[in-house]
Protein backbone atom coordinates (compact mmCIF):
# COMPACT_ATOMS: atom_id res chain seq x y z
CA UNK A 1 0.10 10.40 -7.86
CA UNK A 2 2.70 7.87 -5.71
CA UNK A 3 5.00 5.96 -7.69
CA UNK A 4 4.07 2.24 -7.22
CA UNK A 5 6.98 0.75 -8.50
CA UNK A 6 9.25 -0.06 -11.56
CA UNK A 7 7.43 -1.98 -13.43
CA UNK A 8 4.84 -1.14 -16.27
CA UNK A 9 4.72 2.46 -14.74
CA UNK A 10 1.81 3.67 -16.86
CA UNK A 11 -0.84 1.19 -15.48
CA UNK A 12 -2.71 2.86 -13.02
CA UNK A 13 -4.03 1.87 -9.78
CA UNK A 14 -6.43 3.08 -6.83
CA UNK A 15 -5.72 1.89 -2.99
CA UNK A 16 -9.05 3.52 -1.23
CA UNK A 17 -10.83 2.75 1.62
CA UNK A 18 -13.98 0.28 1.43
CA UNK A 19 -16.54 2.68 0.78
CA UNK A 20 -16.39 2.45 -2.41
CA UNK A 21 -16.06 -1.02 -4.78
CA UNK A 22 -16.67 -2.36 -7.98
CA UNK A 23 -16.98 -5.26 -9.56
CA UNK A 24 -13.12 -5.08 -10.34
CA UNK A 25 -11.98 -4.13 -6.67
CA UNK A 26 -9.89 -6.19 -4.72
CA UNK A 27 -9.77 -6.62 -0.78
CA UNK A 28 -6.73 -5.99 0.66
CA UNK A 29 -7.80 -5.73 4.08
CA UNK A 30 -11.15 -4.87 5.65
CA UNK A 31 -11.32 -1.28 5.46
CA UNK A 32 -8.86 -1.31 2.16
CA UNK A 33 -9.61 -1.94 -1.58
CA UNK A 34 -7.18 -2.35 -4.80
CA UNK A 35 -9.46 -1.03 -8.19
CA UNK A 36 -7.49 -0.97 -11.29
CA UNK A 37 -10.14 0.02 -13.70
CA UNK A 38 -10.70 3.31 -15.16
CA UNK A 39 -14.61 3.11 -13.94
CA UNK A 40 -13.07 4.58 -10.83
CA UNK A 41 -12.04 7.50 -12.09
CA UNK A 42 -15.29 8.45 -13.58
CA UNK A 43 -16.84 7.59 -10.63
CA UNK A 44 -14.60 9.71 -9.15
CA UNK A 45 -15.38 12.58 -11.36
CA UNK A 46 -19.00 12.29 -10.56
CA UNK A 47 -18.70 12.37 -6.97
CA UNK A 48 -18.97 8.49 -6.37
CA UNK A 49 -15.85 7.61 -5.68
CA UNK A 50 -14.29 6.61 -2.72
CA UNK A 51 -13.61 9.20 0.41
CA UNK A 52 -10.13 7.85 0.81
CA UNK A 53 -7.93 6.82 -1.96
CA UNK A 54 -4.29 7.12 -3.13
CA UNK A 55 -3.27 6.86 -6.91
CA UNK A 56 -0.47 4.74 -8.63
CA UNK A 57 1.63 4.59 -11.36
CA UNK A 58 3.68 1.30 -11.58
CA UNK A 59 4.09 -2.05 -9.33
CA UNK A 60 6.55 -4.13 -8.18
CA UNK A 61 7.12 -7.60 -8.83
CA UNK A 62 8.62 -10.64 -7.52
CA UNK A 63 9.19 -13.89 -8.66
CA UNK A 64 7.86 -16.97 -7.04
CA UNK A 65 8.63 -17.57 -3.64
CA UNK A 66 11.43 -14.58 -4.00
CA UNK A 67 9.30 -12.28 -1.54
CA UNK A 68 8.86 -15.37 0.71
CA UNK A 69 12.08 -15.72 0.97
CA UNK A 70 13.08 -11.85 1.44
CA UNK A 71 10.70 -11.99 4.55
CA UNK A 72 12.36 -14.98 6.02
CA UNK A 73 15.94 -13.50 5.75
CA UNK A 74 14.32 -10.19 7.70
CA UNK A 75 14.75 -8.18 4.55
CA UNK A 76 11.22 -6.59 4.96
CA UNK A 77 9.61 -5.47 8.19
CA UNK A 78 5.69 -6.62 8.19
CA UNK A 79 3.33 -5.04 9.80
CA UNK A 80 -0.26 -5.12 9.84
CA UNK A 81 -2.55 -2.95 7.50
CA UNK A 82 -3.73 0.52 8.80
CA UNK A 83 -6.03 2.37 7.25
CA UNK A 84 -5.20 5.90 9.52
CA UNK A 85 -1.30 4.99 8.40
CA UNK A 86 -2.56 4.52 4.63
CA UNK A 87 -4.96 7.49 4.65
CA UNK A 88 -4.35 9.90 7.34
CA UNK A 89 -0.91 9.87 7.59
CA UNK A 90 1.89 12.66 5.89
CA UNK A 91 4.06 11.06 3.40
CA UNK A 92 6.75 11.14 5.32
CA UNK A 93 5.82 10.21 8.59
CA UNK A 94 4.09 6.83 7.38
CA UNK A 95 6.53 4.42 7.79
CA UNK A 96 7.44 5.63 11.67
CA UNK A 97 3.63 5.58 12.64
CA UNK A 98 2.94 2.01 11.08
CA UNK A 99 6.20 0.69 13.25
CA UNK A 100 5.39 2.62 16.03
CA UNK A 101 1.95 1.17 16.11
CA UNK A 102 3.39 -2.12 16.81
CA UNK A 103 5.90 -1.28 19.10
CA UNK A 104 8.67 -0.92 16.96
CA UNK A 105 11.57 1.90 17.43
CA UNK A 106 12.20 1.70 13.77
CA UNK A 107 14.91 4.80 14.36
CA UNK A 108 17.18 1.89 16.34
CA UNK A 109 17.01 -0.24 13.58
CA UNK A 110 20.11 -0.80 11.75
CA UNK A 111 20.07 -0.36 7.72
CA UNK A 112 21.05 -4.04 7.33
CA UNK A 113 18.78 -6.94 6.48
CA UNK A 114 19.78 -10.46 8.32
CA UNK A 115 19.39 -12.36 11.56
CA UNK A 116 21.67 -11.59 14.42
């Protein structure tokens, strides 16, 4: 179980690849789905579920425009969605293998946010 953030940390969530959905799933990308309903887990149980999948406890939350503006001042480093980084990928080796995939040295990277 990840921890998906600091706010109402005993809802429950299931990122999983697009093999399985419901009619409460959300598309986060092609090959990734959000389900936040317990139907998953019984699903799950039965052998229905998806073959990919990562649980949560938690979110996080922003107010409007406040992640916007985070991006703009460089305080987050996008990349695009990888299902292999998502899925496939140790812990602890995720965020260097979704930079990487895009070029990105993220080990030269300072630990400052801003525009130089």
């Amino acid at each position: 179980v990840y921890f998906g953030g600091p706010v109402e940390m005993y809802r429950g969530f299931c990122l999983h690849s697009s093999d399985y959905k419901n009619d409460e799933s959300i598309e986060i990308d092609k090959n990734i789905y959000l389900t936040a309903n317990k139907s998953i887990i019984l699903d799950i149980a039965k052998s229905g579920g998806p073959e990919d999948m990562l649980f949560l406890l938690g979110y996080s939350g922003w107010a409007p425009g406040q992640l916007e503006y985070e991006i703009s001042a460089n305080g987050w480093l996008v990349v695009p969605s990888d299902e292999k980084v998502i899925f496939k990928t140790p812990d602890e080796l995720k965020w260097k293998m979704a930079a990487m995939n895009h070029g990105i040295d993220i080990t030269i990277m300072g630990g400052q946010a801003g525009t130089a």
